[in-house]
CSV table of C-alpha atoms (C1' of nucleotides) in Angstrom, one decimal:
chain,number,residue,atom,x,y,z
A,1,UNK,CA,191.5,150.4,332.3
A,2,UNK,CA,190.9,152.6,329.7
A,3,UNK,CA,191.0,156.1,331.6
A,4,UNK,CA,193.8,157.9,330.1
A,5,UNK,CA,191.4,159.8,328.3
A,6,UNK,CA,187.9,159.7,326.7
A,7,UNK,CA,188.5,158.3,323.2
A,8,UNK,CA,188.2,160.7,320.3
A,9,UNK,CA,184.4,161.0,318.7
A,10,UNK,CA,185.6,159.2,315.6
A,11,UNK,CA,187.2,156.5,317.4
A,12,UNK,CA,184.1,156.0,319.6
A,13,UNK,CA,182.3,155.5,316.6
A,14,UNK,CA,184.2,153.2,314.5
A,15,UNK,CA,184.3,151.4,317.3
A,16,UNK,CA,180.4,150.8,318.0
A,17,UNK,CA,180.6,149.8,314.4
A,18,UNK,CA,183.2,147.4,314.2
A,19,UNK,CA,181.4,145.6,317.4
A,20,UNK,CA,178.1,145.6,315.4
A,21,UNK,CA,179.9,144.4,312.2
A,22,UNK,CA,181.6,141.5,314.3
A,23,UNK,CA,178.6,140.2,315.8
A,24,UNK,CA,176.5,140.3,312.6
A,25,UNK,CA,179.7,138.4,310.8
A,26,UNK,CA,180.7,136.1,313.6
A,27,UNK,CA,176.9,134.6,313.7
A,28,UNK,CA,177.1,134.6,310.2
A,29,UNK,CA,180.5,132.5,309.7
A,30,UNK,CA,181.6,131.0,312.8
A,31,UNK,CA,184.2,131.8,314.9
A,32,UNK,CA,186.5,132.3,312.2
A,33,UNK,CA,184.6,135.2,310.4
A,34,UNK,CA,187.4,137.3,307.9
A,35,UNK,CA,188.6,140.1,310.3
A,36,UNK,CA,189.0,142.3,306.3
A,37,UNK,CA,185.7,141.8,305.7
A,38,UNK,CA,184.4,142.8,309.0
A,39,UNK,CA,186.5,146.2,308.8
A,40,UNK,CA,184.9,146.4,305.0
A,41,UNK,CA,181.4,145.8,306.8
A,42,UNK,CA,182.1,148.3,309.4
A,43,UNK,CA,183.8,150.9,306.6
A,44,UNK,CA,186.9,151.2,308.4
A,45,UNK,CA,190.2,149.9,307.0
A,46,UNK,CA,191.5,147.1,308.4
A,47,UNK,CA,194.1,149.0,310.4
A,48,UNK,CA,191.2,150.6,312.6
A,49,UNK,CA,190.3,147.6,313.7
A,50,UNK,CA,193.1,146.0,314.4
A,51,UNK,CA,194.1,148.9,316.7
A,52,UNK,CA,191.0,148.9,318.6
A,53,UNK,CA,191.4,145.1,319.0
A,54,UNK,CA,195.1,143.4,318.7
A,55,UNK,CA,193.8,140.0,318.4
A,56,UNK,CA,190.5,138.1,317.2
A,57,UNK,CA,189.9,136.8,320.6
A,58,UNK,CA,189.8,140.7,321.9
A,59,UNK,CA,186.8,141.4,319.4
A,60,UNK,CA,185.1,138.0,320.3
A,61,UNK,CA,185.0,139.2,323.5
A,62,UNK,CA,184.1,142.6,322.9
A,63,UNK,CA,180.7,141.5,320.6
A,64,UNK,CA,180.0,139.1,323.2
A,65,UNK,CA,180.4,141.1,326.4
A,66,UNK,CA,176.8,142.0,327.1
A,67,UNK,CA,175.9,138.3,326.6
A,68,UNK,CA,178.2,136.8,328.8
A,69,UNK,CA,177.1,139.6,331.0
A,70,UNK,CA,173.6,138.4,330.7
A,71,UNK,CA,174.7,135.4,332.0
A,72,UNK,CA,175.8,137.2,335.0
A,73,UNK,CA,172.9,138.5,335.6
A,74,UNK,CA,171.2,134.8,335.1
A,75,UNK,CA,172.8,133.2,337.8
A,76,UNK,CA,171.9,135.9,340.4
A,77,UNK,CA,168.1,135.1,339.3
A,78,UNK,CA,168.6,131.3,339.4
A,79,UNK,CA,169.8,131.9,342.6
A,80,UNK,CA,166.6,133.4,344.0
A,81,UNK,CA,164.5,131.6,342.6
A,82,UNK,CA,165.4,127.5,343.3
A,83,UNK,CA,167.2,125.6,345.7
A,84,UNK,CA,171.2,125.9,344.8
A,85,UNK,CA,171.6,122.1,343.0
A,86,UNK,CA,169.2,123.2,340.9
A,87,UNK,CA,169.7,126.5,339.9
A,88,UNK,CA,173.5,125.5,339.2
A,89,UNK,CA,172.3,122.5,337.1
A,90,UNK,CA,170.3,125.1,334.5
A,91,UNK,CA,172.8,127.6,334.4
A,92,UNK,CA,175.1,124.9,333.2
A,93,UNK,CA,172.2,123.8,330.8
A,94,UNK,CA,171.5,127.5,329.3
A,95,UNK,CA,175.0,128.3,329.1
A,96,UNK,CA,176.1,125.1,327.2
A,97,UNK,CA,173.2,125.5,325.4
A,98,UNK,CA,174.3,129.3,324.5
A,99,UNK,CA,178.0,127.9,323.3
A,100,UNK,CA,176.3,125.9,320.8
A,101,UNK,CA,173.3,128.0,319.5
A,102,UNK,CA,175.6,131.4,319.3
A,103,UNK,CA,178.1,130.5,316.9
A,104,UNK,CA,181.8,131.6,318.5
A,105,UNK,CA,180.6,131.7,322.1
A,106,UNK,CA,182.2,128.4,323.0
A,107,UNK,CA,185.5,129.4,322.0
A,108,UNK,CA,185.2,132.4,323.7
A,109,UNK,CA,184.4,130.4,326.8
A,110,UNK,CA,187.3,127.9,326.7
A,111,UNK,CA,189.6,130.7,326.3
A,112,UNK,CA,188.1,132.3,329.8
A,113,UNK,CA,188.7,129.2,331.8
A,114,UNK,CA,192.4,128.3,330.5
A,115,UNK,CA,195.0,128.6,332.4
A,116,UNK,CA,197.6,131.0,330.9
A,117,UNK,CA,200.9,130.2,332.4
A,118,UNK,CA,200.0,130.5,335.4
A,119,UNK,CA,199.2,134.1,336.1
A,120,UNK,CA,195.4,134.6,336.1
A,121,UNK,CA,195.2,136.9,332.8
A,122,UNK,CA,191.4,136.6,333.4
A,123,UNK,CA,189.5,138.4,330.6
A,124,UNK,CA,186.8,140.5,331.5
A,125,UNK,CA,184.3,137.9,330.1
A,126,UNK,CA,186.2,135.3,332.5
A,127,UNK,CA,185.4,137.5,335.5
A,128,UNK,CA,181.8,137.8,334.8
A,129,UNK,CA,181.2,134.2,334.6
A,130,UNK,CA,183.8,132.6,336.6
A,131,UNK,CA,182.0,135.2,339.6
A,132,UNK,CA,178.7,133.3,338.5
A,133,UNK,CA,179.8,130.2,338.7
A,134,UNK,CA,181.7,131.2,341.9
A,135,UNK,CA,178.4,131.7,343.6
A,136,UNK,CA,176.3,129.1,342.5
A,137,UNK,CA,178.8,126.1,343.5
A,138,UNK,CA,179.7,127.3,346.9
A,139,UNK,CA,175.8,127.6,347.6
A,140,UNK,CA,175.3,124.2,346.5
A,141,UNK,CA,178.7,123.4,348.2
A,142,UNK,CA,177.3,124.6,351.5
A,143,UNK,CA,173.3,122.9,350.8
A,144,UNK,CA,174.9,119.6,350.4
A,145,UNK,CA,173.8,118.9,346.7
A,146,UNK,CA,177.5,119.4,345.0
A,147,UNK,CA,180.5,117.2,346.1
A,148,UNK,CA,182.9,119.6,348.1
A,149,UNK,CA,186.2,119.0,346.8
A,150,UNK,CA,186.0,120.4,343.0
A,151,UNK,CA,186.3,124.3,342.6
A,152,UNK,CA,184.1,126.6,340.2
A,153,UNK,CA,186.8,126.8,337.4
A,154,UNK,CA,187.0,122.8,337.2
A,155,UNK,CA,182.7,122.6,337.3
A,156,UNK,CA,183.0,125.1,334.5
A,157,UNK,CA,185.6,123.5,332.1
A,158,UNK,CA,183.6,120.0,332.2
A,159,UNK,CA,180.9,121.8,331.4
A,160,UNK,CA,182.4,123.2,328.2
A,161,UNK,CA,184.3,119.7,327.7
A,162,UNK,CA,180.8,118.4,327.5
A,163,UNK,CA,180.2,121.0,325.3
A,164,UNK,CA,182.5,119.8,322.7
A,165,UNK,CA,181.2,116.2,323.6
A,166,UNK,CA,177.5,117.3,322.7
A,167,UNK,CA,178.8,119.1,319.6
A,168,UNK,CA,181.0,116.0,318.3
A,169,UNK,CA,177.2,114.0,318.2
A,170,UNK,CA,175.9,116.8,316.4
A,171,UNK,CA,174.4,117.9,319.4
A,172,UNK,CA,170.7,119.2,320.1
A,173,UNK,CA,169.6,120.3,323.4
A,174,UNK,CA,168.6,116.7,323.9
A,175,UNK,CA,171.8,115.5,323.4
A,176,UNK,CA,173.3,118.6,326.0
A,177,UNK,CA,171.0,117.7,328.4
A,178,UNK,CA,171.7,114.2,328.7
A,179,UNK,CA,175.7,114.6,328.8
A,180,UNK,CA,175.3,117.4,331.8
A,181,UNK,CA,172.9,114.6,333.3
A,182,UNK,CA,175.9,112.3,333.0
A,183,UNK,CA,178.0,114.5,334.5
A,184,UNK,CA,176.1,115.3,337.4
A,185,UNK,CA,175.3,111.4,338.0
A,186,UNK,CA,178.6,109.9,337.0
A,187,UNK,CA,179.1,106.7,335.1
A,188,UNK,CA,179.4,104.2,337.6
A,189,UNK,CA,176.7,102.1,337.7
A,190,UNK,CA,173.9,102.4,340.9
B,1,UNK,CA,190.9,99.7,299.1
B,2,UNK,CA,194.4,100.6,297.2
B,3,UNK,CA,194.0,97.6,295.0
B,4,UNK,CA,194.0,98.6,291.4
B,5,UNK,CA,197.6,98.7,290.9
B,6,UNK,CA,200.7,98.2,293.4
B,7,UNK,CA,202.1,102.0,293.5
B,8,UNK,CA,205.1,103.3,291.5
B,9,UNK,CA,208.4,103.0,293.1
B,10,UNK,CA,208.7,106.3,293.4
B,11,UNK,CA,205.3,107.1,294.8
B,12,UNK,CA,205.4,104.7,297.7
B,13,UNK,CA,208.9,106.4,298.5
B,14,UNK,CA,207.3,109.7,298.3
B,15,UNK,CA,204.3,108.5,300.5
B,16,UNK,CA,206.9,106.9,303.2
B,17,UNK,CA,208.7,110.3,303.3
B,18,UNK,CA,205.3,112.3,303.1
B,19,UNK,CA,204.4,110.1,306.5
B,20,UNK,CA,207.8,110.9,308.3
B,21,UNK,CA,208.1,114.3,307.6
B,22,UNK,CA,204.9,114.6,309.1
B,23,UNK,CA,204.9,112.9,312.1
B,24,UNK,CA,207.7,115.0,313.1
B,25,UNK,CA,206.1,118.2,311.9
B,26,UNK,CA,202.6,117.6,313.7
B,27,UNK,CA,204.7,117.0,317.0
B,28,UNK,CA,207.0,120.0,316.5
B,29,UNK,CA,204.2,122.5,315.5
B,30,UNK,CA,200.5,120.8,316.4
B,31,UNK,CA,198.2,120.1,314.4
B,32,UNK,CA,198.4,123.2,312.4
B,33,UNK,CA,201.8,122.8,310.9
B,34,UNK,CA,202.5,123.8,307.7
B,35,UNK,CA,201.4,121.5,304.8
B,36,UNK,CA,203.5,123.3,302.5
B,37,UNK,CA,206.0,122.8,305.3
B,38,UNK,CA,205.9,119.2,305.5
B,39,UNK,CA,205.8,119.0,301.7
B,40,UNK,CA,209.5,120.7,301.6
B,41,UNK,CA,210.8,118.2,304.6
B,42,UNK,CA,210.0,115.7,302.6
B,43,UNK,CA,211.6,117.2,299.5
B,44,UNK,CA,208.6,116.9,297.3
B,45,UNK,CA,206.6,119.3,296.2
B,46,UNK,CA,203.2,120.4,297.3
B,47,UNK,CA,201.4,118.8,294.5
B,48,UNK,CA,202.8,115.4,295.0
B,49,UNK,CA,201.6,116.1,299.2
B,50,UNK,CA,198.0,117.0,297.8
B,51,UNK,CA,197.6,114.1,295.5
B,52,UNK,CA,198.4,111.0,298.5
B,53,UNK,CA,196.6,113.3,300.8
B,54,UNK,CA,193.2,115.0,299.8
B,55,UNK,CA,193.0,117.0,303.3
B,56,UNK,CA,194.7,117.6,306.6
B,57,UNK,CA,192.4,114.8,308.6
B,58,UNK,CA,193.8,112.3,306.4
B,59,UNK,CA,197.7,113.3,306.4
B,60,UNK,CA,197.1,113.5,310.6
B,61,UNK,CA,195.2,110.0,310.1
B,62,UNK,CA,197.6,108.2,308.0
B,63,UNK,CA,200.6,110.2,310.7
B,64,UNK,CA,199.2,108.6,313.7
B,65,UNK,CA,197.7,105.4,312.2
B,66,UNK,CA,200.1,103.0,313.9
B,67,UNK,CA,199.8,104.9,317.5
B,68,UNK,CA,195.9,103.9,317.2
B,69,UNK,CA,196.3,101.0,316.3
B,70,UNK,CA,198.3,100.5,319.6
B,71,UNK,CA,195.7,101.7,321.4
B,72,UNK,CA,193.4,99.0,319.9
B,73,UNK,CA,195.4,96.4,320.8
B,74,UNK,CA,196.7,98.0,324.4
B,75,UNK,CA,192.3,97.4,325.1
B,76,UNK,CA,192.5,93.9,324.7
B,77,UNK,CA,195.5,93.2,326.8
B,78,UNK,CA,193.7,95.5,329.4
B,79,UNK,CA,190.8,93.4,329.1
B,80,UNK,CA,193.1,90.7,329.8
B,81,UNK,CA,194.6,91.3,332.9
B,82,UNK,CA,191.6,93.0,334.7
B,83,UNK,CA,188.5,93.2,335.8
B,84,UNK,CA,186.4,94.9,333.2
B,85,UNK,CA,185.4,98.4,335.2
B,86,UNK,CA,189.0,99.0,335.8
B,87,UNK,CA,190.1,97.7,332.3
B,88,UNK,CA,187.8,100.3,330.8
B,89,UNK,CA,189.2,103.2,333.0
B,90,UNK,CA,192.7,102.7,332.8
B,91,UNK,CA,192.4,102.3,329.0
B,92,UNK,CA,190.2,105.8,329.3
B,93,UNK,CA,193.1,107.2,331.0
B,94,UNK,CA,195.9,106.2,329.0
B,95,UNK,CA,193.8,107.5,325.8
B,96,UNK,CA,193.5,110.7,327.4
B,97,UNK,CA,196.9,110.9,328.3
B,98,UNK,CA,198.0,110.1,324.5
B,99,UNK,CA,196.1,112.6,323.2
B,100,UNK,CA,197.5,115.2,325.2
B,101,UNK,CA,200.8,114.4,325.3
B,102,UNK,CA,201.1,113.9,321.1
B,103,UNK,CA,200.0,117.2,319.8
B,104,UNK,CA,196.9,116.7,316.9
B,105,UNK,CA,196.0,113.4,318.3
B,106,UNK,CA,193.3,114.8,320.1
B,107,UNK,CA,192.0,116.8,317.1
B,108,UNK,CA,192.3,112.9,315.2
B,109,UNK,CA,190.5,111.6,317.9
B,110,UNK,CA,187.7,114.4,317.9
B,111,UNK,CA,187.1,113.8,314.8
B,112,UNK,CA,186.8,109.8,314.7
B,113,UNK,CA,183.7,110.4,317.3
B,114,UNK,CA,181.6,113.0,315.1
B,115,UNK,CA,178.8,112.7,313.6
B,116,UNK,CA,178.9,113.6,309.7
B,117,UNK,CA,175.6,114.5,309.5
B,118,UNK,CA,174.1,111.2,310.3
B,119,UNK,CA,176.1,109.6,307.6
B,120,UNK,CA,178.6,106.6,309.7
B,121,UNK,CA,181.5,107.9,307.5
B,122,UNK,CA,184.1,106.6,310.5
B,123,UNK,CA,187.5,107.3,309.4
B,124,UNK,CA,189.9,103.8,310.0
B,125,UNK,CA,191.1,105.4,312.8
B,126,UNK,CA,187.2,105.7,314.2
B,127,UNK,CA,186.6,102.3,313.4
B,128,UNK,CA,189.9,100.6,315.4
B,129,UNK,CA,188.9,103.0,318.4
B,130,UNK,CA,185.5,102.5,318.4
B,131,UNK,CA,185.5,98.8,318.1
B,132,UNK,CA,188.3,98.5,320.9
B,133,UNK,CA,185.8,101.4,323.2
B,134,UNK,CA,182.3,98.7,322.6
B,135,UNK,CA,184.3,95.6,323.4
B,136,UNK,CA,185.3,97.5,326.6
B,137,UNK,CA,182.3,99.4,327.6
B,138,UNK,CA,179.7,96.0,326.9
B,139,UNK,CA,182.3,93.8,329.1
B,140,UNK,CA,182.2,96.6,331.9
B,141,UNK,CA,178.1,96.9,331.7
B,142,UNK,CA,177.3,93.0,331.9
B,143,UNK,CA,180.1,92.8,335.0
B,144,UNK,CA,177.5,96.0,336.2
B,145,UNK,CA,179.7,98.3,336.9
B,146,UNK,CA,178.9,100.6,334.2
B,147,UNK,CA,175.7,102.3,333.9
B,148,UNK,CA,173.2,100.6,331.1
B,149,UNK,CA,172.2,103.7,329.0
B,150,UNK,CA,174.9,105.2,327.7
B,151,UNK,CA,176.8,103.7,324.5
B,152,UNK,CA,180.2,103.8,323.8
B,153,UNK,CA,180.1,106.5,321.9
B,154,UNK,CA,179.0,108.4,324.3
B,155,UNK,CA,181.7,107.7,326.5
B,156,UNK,CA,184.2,108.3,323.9
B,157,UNK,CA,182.8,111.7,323.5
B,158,UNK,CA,182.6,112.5,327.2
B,159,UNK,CA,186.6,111.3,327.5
B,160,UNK,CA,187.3,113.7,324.6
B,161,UNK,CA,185.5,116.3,326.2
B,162,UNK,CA,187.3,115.7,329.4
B,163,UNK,CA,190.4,115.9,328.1
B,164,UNK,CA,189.5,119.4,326.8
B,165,UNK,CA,188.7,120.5,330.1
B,166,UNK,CA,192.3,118.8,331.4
B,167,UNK,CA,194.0,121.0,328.6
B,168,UNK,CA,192.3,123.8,329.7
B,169,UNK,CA,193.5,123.4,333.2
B,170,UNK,CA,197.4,123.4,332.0
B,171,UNK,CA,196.8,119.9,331.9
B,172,UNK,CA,199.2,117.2,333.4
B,173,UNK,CA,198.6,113.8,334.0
B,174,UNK,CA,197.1,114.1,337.5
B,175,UNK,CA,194.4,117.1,335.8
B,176,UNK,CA,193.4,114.0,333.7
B,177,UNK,CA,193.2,111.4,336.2
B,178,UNK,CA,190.9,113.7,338.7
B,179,UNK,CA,188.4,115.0,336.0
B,180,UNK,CA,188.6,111.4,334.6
B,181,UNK,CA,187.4,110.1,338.7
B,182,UNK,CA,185.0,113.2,337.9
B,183,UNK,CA,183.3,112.0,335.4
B,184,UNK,CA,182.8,108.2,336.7
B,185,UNK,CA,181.9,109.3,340.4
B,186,UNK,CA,179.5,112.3,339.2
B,187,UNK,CA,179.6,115.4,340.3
B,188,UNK,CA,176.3,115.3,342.6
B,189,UNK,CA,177.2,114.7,346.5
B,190,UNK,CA,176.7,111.6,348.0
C,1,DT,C1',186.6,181.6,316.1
C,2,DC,C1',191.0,179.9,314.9
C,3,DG,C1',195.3,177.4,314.9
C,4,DC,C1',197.9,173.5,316.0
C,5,DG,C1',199.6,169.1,317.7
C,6,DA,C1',198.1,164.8,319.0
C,7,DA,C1',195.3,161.1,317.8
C,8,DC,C1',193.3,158.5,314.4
C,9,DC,C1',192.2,156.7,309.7
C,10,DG,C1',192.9,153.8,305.6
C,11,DG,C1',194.5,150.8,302.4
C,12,DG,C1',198.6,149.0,300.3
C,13,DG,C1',201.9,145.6,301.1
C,14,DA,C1',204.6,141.8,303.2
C,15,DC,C1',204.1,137.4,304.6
C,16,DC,C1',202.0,132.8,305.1
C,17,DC,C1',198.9,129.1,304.0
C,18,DT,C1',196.1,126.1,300.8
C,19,DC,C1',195.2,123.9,296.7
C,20,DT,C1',195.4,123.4,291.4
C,21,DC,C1',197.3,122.9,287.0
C,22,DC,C1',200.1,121.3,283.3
C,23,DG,C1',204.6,120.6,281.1
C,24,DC,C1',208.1,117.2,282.1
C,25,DA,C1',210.7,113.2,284.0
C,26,DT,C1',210.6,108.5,285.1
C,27,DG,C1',209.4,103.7,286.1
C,28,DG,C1',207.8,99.4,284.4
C,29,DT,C1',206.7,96.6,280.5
C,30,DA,C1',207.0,94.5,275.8
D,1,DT,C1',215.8,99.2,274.3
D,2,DA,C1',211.8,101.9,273.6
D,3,DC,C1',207.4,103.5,274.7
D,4,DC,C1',203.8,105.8,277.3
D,5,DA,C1',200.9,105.9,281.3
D,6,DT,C1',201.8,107.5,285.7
D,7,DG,C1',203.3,110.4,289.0
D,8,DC,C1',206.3,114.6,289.9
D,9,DG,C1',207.1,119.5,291.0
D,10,DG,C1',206.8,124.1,291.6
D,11,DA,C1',204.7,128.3,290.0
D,12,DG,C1',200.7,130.8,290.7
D,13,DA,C1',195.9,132.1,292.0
D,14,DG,C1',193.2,133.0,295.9
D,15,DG,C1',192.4,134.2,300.5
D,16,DG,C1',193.8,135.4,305.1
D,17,DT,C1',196.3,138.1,308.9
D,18,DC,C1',198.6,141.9,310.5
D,19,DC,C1',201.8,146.1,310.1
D,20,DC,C1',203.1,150.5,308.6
D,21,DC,C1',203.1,155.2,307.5
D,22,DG,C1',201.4,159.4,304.8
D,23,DG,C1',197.4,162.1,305.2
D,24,DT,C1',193.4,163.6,307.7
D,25,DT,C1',190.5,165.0,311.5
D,26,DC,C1',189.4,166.3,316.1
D,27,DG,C1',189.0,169.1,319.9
D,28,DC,C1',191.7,171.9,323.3
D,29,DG,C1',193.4,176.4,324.5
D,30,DA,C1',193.7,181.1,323.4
DNA sequence: TCGCGAACCGGGGACCCTCTCCGCATGGTA
DNA sequence: TACCATGCGGAGAGGGTCCCCGGTTCGCGA
């Protein structure tokens, strides 16, 4: 990606500060945080930072990386430590749960599991957690717990669609929990 | 409601226009179109826009009104002709399908099911919807075939956040019919 | 250490949107 | 016909996004 060549010193570190800036303002406001005032936080001009990131989803994704990458790193230890069903059911939980406590996430993850015309323009965040997914399906796949004929990307977009269901009731955990239980269970009656 | 007094002539003119203009705008351009837009297809001013609608909700609202009504009465001729499981589906399905396929519908429809902060302040549109979702959902639960614990609501929200999850896909109509058997079946093996 | 070109910075400005305000035009009634 | 409450309209304030370009700074090569 970015070899080329190493970044000027300066860049580097208006960048680090535009990423601190943008997480401190998107917790703050949402989502839709003013991208001006976060270059006025970070005491760049509003120019820098829309060089280092061409779009608001690109600095989303950028304060958000070593999150989403902690969900990587989630799934590996759900993994190890319960049987597949399981562990797939609470990395749904914790990562629902995630979307709604840290404000902006769950746009962030719609945006990695929509399909973009067609060709997979994956963003890196998409990669991280569509690989976690990845895993923890086809082990529950292959145990038996998890129907067979629904791929990762589809178990991942109803569990943001319940997301936005949860949020609509003005969700708590409770009301998260519940809607992944109906989910998993179905609706049908028995 | 709009007792008081039987509008001006040329208010209710300006309203009718108001509502046409922005039918088509909200088609053309989403849910985000241009007020200021619609304001000028109407050939009014912005003011004039403002002052019959408040906000955005109730422009889209008052756009779409007669399309929800349709769906109110498309439930009870559904209910009608079969079996009260099926009835519900179908009527899931074809709500779905509506608010994909007529752009801002699905933001209307998000926010008929939300809770304002505990306050029941249902928008009209809520309150046609809802009532047409209970009559279906009790009918399907005493016939059995839908689970007991969940409440329309619920079920209203879950559809809405399946239909997320269908536009995330690139939806068509067959992304909404499978996530739709999704939901009902559960996800769980078996 | 120094000089130079490339890379980067900053903030002013163009453009768009929302929403309000108030002088003015007009419809409905006596 | 004449009056005045009512509704109209569009300019403007405020706020946001994003681009552009003159000036500055960095860091490489000598």
């Amino acid at each position: 990606m970015t070899q080329g060549r190493p970044m000027r010193a300066d860049a580097r570190r208006n960048y680090e500060r535009l990423l601190k800036a943008a997480a401190g303002a998107f917790a703050e406001h949402g989502e839709n945080a003013s991208l001006d005032d976060i270059a006025k936080r970070a005491g760049v001009g509003s120019g820098t930072l829309y060089r280092h990131f061409p779009t608001r989803q690109a600095l989303l994704e950028a304060a958000y990386v070593d999150r989403i990458e902690a969900f990587g790193v989630r799934a590996d230890e759900l993994a190890g430590e319960r049987p597949p069903g399981e562990a797939l059911a609470e990395w749904l939980y914790e990562l629902a749960v995630g979307s709604l406590q840290v404000r902006g996430m769950r746009a962030l993850l719609g945006s990695a599991v929509t399909e973009h015309g067609g060709a997979a323009a994956l963003t890196a965040c998409g990669t991280v957690v569509h690989g976690a997914v990845t895993r923890l399906v086809k082990a529950a796949q292959a145990e038996g717990t998890l129907r067979g004929d629904v791929e990762p990307i589809d178990v991942l977009r109803l569990t943001h669609g319940v997301t936005t269901a949860a949020e609509l009731a003005g969700a708590g955990e409770r009301e998260i929990r519940r809607y992944l239980r109906l989910l998993t269970e179905g609706l049908r009656a028995g």
